Short mmCIF file of C-alpha atoms in Angstrom, two decimals:
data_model
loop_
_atom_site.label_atom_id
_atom_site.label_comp_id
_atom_site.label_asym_id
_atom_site.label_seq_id
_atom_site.Cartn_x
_atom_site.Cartn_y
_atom_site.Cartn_z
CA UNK A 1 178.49 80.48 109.91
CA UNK A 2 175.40 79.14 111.35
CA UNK A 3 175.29 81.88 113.34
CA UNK A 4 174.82 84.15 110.21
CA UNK A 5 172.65 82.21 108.54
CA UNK A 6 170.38 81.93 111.90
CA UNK A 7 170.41 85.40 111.98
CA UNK A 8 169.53 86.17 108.09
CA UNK A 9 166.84 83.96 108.63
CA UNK A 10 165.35 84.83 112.35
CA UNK A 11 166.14 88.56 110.57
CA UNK A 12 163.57 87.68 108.14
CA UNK A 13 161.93 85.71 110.25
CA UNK A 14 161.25 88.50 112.41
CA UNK A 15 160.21 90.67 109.60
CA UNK A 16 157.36 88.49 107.97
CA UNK A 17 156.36 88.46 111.82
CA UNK A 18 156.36 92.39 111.33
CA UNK A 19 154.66 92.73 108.61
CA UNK A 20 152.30 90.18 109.60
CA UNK A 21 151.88 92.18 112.66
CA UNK A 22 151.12 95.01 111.03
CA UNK A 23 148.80 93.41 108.37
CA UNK A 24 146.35 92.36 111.63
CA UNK A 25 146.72 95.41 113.50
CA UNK A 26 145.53 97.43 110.55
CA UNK A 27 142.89 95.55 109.57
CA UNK A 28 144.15 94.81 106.27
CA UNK A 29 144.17 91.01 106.92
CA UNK A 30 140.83 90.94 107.26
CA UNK A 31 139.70 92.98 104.48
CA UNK A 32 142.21 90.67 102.19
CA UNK A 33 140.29 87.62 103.42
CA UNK A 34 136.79 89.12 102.60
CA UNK A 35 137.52 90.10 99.31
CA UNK A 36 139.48 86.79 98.11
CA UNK A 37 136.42 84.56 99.94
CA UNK A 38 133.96 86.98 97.57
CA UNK A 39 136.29 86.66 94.60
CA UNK A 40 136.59 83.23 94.69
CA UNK A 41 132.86 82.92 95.51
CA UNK A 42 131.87 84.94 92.69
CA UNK A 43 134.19 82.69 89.74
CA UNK A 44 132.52 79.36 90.89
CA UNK A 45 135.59 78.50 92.50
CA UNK A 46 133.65 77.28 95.63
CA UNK A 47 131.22 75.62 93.36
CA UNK A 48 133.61 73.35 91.84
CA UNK A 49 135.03 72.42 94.80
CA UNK A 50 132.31 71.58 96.45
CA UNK A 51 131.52 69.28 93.84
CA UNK A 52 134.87 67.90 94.23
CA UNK A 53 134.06 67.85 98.17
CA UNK A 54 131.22 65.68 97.03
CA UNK A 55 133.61 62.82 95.47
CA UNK A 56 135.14 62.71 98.20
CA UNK A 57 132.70 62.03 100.83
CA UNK A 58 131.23 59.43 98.32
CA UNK A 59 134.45 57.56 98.14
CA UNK A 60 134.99 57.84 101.97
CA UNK A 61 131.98 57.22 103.00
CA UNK A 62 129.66 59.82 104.68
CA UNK A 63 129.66 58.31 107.79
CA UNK A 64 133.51 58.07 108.36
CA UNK A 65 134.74 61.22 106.45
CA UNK A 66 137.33 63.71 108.86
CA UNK A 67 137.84 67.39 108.35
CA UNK A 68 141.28 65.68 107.96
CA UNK A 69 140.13 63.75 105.13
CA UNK A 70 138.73 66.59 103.47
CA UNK A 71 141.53 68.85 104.06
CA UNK A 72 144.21 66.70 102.99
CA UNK A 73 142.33 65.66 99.88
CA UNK A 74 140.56 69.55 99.02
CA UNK A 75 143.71 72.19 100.00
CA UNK A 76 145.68 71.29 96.86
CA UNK A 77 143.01 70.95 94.68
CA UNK A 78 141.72 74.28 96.02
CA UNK A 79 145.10 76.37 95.37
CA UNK A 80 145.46 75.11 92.16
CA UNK A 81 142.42 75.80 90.83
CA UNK A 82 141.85 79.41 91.62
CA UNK A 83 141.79 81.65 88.98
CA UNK A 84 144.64 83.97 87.83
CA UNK A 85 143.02 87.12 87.78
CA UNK A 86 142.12 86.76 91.42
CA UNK A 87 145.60 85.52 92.61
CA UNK A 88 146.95 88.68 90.78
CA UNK A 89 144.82 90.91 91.88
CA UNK A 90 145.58 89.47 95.71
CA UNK A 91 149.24 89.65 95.12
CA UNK A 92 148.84 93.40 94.11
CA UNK A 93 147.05 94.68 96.94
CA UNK A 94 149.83 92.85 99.46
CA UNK A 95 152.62 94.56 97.64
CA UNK A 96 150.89 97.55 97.27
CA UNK A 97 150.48 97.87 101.26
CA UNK A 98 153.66 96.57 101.86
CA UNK A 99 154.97 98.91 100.01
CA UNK A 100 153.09 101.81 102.05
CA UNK A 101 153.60 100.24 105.37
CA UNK A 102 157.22 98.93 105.46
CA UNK A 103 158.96 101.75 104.03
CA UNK A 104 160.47 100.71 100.75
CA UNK B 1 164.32 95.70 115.68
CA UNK B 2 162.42 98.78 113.24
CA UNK B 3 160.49 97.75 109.94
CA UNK B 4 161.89 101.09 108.71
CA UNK B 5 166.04 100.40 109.65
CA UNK B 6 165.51 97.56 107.10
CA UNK B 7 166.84 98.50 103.43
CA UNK B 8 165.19 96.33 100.60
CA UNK B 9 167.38 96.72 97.48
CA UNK B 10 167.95 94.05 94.50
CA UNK B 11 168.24 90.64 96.85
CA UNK B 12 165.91 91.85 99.12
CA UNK B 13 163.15 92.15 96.31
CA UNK B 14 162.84 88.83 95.84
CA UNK B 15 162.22 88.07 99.60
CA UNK B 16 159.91 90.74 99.28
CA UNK B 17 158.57 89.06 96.55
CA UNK B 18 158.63 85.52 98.51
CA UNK B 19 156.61 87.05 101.53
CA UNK B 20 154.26 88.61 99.26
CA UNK B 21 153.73 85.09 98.14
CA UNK B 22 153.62 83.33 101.63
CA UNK B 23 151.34 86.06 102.52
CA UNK B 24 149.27 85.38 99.72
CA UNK B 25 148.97 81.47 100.41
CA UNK B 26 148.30 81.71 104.20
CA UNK B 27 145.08 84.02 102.76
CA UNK B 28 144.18 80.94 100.29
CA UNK B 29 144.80 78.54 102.59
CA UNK B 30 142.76 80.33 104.91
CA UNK B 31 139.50 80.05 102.40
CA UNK B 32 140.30 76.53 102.08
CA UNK B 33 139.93 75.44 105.53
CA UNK B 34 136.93 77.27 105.56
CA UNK B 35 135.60 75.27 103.11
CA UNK B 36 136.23 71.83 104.61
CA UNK B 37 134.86 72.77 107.64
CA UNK B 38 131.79 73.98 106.23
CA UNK B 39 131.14 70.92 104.04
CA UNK B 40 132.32 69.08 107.22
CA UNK B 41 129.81 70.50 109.14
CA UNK B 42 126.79 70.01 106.36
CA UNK B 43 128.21 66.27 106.55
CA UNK B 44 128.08 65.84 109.96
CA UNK B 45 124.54 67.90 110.13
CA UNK B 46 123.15 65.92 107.35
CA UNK B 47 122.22 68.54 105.04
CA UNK B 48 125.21 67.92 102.66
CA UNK B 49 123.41 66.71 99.94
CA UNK B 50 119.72 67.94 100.33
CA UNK B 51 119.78 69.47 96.97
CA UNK B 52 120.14 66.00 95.47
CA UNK B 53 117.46 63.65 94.41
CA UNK B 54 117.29 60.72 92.49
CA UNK B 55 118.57 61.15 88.70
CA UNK B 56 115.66 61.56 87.24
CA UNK B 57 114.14 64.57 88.84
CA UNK B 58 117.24 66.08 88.29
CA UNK B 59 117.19 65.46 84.61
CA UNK B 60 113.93 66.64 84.78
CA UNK B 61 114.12 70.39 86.30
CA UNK B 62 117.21 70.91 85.18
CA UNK B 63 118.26 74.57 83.79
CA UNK B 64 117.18 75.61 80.40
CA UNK B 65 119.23 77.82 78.36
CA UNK B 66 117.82 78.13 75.08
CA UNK B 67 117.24 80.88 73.42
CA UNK B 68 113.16 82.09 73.40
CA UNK B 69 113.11 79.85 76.60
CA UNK B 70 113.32 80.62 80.11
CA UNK B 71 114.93 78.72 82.61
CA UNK B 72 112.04 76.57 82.96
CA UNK B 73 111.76 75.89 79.17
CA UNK B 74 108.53 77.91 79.07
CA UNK B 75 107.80 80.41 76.03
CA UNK B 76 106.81 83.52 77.57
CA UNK B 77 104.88 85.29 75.29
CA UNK B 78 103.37 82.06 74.29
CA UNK B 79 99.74 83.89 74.65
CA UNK B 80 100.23 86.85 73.54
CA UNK B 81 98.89 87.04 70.09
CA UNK B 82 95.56 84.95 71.07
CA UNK B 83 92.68 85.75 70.77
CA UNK B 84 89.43 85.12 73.13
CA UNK B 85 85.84 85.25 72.77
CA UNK B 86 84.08 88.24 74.60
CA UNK B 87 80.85 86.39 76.37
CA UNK B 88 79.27 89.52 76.58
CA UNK B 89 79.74 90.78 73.11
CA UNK B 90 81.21 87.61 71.41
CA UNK B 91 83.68 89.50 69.89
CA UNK B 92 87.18 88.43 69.56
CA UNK B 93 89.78 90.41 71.41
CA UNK B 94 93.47 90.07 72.07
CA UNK B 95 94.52 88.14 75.17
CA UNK B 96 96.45 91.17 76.92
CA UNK B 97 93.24 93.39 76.22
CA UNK B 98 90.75 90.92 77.31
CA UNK B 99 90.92 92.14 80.96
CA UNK B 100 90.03 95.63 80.20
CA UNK B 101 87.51 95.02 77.30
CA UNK B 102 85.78 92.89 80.04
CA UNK B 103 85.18 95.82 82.17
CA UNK B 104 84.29 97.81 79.88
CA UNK B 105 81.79 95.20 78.13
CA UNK B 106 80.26 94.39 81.37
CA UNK B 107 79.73 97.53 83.01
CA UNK B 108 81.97 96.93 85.94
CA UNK B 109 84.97 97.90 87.18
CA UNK B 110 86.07 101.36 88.50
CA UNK B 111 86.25 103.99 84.87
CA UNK B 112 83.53 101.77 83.45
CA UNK B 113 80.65 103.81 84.42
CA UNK B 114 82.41 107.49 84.89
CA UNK B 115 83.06 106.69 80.74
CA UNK B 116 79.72 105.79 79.79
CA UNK B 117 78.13 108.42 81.71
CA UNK B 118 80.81 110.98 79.95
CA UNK B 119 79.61 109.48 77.08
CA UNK B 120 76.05 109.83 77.73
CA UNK B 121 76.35 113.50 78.31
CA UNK B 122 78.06 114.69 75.26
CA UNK B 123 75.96 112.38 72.79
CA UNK B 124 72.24 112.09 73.99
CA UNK B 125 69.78 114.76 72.84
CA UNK B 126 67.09 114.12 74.57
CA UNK B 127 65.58 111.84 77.11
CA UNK B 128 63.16 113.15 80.16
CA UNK B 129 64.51 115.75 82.29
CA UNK B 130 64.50 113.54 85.48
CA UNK B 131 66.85 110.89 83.79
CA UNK B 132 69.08 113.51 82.54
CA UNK B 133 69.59 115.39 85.74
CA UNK B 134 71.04 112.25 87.38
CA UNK B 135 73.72 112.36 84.27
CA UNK B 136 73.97 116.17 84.66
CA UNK B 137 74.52 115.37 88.18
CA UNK B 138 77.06 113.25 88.07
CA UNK B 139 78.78 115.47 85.61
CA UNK B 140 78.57 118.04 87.89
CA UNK B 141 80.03 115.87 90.74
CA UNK B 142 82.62 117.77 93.19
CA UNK B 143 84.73 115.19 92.64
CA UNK B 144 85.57 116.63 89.27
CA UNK B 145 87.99 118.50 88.05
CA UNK B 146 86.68 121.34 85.51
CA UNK B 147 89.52 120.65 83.09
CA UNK B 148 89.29 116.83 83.22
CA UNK B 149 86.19 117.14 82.36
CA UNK B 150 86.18 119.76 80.02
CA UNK B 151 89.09 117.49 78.32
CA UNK B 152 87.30 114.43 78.81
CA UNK B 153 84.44 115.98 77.43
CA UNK B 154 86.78 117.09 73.51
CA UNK B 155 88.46 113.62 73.81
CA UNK B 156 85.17 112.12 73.68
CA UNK B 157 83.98 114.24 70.57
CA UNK B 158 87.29 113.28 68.78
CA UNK B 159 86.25 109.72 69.53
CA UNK B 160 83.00 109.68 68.90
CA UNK B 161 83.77 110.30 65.31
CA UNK B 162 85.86 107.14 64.82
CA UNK B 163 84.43 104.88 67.28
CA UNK B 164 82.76 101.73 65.99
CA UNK B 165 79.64 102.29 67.93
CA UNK B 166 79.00 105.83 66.88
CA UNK B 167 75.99 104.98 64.70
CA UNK B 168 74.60 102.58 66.54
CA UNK B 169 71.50 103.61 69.28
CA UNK B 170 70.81 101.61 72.12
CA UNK B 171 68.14 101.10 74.47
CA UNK B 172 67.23 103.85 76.19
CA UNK B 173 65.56 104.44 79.78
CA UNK B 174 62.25 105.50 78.56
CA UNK B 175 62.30 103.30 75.28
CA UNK B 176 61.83 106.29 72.81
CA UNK B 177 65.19 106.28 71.05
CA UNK B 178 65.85 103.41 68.64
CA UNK B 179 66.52 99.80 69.36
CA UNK B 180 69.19 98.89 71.70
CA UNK B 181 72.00 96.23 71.54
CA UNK B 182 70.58 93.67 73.65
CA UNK B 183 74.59 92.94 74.94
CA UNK B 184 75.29 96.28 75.93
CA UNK B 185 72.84 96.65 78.54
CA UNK B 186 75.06 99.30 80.83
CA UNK B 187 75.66 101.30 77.78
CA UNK B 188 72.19 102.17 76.71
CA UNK B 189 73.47 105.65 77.49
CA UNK B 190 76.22 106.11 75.18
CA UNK B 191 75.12 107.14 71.67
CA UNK B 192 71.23 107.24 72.42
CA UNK B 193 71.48 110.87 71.13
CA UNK B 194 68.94 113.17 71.59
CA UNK B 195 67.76 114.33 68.25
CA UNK B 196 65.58 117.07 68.22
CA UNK B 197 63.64 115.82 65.68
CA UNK B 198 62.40 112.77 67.71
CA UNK B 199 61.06 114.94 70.51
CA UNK B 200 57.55 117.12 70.79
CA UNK B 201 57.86 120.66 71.06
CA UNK B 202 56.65 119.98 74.86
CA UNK B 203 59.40 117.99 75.78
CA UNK B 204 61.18 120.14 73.44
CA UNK B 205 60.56 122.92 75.76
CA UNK B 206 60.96 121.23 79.06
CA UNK B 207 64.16 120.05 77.72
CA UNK B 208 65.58 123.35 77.22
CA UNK B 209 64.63 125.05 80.51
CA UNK B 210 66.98 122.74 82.37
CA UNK B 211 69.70 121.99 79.45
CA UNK B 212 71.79 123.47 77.45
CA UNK B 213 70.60 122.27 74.00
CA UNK B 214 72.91 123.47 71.80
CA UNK B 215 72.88 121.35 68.76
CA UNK B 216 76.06 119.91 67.82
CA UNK B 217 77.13 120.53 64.16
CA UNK B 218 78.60 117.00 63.57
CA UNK B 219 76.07 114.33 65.24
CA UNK B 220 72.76 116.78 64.91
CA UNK B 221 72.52 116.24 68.55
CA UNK B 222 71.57 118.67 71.72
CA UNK B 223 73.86 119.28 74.31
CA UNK B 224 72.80 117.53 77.83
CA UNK B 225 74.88 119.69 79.73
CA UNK B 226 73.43 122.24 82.39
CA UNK B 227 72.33 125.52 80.88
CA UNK B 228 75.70 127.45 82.24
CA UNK B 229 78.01 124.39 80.31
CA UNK B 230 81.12 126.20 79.44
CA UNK B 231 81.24 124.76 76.08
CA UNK B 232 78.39 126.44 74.45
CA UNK B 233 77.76 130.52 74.54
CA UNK B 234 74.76 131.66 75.32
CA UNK B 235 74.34 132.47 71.75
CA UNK B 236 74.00 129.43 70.91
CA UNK B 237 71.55 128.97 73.07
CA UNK B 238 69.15 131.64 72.20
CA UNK B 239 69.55 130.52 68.45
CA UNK B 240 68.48 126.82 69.56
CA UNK B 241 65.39 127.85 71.18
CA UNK B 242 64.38 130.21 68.41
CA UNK B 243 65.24 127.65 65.70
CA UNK B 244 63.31 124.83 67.93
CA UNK B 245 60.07 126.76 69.07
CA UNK B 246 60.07 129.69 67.15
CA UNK B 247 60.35 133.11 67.80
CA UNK B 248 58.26 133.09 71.08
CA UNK B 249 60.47 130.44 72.17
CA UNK B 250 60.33 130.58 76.25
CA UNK B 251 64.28 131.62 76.33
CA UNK B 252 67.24 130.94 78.32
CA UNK B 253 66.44 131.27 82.37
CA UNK B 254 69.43 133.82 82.58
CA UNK B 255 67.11 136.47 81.60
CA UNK B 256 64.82 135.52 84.93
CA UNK B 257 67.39 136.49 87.15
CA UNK B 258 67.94 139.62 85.32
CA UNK B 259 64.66 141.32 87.21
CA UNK B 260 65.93 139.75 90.85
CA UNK B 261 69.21 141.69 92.16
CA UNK B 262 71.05 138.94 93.20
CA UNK B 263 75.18 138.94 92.70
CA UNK B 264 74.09 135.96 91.08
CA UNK B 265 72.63 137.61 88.31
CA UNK B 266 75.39 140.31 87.22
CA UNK B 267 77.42 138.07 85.31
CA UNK B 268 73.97 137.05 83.58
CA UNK B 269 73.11 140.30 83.19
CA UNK B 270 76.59 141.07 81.55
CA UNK B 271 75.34 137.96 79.05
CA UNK B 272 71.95 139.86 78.22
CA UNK B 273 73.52 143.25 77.86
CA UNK B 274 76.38 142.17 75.50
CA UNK B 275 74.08 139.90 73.52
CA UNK B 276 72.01 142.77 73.23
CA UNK B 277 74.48 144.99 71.90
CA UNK B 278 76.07 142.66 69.23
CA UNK B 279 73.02 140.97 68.04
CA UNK B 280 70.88 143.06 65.14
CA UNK B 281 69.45 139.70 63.92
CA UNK B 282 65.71 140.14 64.41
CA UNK B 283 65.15 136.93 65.88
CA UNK B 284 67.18 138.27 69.03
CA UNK B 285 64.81 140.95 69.68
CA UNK B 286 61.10 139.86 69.61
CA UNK B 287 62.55 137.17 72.17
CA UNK B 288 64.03 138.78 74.24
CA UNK B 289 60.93 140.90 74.50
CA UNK B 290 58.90 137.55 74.68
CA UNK B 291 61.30 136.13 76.98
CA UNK B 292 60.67 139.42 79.88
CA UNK B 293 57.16 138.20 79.80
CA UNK B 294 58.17 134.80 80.14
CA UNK B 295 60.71 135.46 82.80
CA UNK B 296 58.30 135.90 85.63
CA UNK B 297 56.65 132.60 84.72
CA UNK B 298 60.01 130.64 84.67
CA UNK B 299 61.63 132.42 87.59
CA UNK B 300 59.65 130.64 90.02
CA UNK B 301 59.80 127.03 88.34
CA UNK B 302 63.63 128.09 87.40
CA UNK B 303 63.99 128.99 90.92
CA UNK B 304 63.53 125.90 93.18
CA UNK B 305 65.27 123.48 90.08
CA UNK B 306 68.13 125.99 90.71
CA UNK B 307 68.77 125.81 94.16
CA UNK B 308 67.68 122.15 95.01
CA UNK B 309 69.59 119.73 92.88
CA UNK B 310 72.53 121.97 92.61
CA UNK B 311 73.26 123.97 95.99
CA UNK B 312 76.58 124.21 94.82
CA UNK B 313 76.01 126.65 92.04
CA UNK B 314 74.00 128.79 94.16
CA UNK B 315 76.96 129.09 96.72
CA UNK B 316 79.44 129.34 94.48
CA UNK B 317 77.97 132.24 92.36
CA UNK B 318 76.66 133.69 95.74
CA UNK B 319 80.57 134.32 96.40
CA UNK B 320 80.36 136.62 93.88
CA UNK B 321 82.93 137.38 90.91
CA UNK B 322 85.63 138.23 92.48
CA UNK B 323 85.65 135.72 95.07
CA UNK B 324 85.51 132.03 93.89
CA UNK B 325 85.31 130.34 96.36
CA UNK B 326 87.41 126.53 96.30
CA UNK B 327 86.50 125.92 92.92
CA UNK B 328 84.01 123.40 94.33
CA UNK B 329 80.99 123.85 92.05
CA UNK B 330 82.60 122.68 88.68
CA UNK B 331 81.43 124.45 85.71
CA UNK B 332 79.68 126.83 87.00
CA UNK B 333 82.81 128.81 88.90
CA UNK B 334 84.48 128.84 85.62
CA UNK B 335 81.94 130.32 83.54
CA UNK B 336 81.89 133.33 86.17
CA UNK B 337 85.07 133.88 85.25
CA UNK B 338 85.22 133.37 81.83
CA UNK B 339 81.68 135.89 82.20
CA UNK B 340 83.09 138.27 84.47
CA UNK B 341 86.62 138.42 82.45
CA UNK B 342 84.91 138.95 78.88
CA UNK B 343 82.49 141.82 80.24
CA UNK B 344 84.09 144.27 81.95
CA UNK B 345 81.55 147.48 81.91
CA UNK B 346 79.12 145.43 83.71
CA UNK B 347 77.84 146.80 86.89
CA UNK B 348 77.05 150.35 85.70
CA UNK B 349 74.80 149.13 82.73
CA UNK B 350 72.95 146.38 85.01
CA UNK B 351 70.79 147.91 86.21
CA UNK B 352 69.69 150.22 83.30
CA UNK B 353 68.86 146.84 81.30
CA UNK B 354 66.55 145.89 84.37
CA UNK B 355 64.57 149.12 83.88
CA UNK B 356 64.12 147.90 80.02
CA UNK B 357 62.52 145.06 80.96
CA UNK B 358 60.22 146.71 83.48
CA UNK B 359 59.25 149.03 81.10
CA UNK B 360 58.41 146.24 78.94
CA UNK B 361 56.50 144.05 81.05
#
């Protein structure tokens, strides 16, 4: 049983490493990076975070504040607050080139 | 293991699904991390918070958005309807015409003097030859195109009937035309027309050898353009001089070169000969009889005038008709054509009106 499962999930396993594989090799990664960094750029996202960035460091301290720190306290913040047209516009394009690259 | 061997169907589209979604937050996660270690960075550099100053300067230039506004909170157009006293001519004129006004008021300034010698031209009458020839001069500069100038020259008419200083005469070089405006000193030129009636039949007469003097319906004024200007025939010429000094009026130098063969003269000749043939008036005659005898006197005082200030004309009309050369000399190319276009018979008949005028003299 184990066994199975192990496999279903290396299987799967194996496959995001496929696609993810693929995604590099092509170039696509990349590209998906540069346009969610402009995206998010471009509907203040960075902005407000920033400012929240800015809390932070005042509450910490300037002196003492860790990319830990800032990381811990900023990631959630940051994937919650981007917008919805972006994330579905992201989601699109990765299904869309899954869909041409990994024979559907 | 193949990509391709792998079917997706129903269960499968959800973990298709999922890994779009994984895929999705390693990208955001990505652009996270970025972040912190940018603002990390500025931290650690100390140029996090260089675009902060104390709260009131902040308050202070902080971003406008009102309507009318800009982003400063400054009107725009805040000086647009005022007005602003002209030093020169203490009149009032609008803020975004004050610039130009200026130049104009005070002489200086690139257009400022081309305008107001344009101006000079097409509305004096008279004034001594010598101060004249500089305007003619610069009229006929090289630098000028004949059809700027000859629409410079009908925009200026059209204005000169509307324009607020049509009536009034200014100071003048030699002080004969009527008081000046003491605040237009560069303008004297402008509307100190030449009226015929001011003048003595001397300078009368000098006036005419070396200008046109045709007497402008509208303003009563003589032309101050050279005695070829395109604008006036040489009709109106003749009938000047005759109405001016009378039937033995010393006529136009044209008929001079008639009696010298020069290629010069054949499009003057073609003048004489069709003027001849369409005038019956009796005025036309006797003068042109008087104005043989008077040719040989002229032709050597026309002579020098002709070739000195104006070498130009010379060599241009030396080309010929049919060759025009460049288009340098201004006015005077274009009247050979518009001459050598409009008479046609021409060289057969020249020379049979030089043997009238032998026979006459």
């Amino acid at each position: 049983m184990d066994h199975t499962v192990s496999k279903i999930m290396s299987k799967d396993y194996q496959m995001k490493a496929a696609i993810n594989q693929k995604l590099i090799e092509m170039g696509e990664r990349e590209r998906l990076k540069e346009l969610l960094r402009a995206k998010l750029v471009e509907s203040g996202w960075k902005d407000q975070l920033k400012a929240h960035c800015k809390d932070v460091i005042r509450e910490k301290g300037l002196e003492h504040v860790t990319v830990e720190d800032l990381v811990t306290e900023v990631t959630p913040k940051g994937r919650a607050l981007v917008p919805d047209s972006v994330k579905k516009e992201l989601l699109q394009r990765i299904r869309a080139f899954l869909a041409q690259h990994a024979a559907l | 293991m193949k990509m391709e061997d792998m079917p997706l169907s129903g269960p499968d589209n959800t973990k298709l699904e999922a890994l779009v979604n994984d895929i999705y937050s390693e990208l955001v996660e990505d652009a996270c991390l970025g972040l912190c270690f940018e603002v990390h960075r500025a931290v650690k550099q100390g140029y996090f918070f260089l675009d902060e100053t104390d709260q009131e300067s902040m308050k202070e230039f902080e971003i406008v958005d009102q309507p009318g506004v800009d982003i400063f909170g400054q009107v725009y157009n805040q000086w647009k309807n005022k007005e602003c006293e002209c030093p020169n001519c203490k009149r009032l004129i609008a803020a975004s015409r004050f610039a130009p006004h200026l130049e104009k008021c005070l002489g200086m300034g690139r257009n400022s003097s081309r305008i107001a010698n344009r101006r000079l031209a097409s509305n004096n009458n008279m004034s001594k030859s010598e101060s004249d020839q500089e305007d003619n001069d610069d009229l006929n500069d090289n630098d000028w195109s004949y059809g700027a100038e000859k629409r410079a020259k009908k925009r200026k008419s059209d204005k000169s009937q509307t324009s607020p200083r049509r009536s009034k005469t200014l100071k003048h070089k030699n002080g004969e035309l009527g008081s000046g405006i003491s605040a237009d000193p560069y303008k004297y030129n402008y509307n100190a027309g030449i009226n015929y009636e001011m003048l003595g039949p001397d300078e009368v007469q000098s006036f005419l050898t070396t200008q046109c003097g045709v007497i402008s319906e509208h303003t009563k004024k003589m032309c101050t353009r050279s005695q070829r200007c395109p604008q006036h025939t040489d009709e109106q010429r003749m009938a000047v001089r005759v109405f001016l000094l009378g039937p033995s009026a010393p006529v136009l130098p044209e008929a001079d070169s008639v009696a010298v063969p020069e290629s010069f003269d054949i499009p003057d000749g073609q003048a004489l000969m069709s003027r001849l043939q369409w005038e019956d008036s009796p005025e036309i005659s006797p003068s042109d009889s008087a104005s043989s005898k008077a040719s040989t006197n002229h032709s050597d005082s026309r002579r020098p005038k002709k070739k000195k200030p104006r070498p130009s004309l010379g060599l241009n009309s030396g080309g010929g008709i049919g060759s025009l050369s460049g288009g340098g000399g201004g006015g005077s190319s274009q009247s050979n054509i518009s001459l050598s276009t409009k008479k046609k018979k021409p060289k057969l008949t020249a020379p049979s009106i030089s043997s009238i005028y032998d026979d006459l003299n």
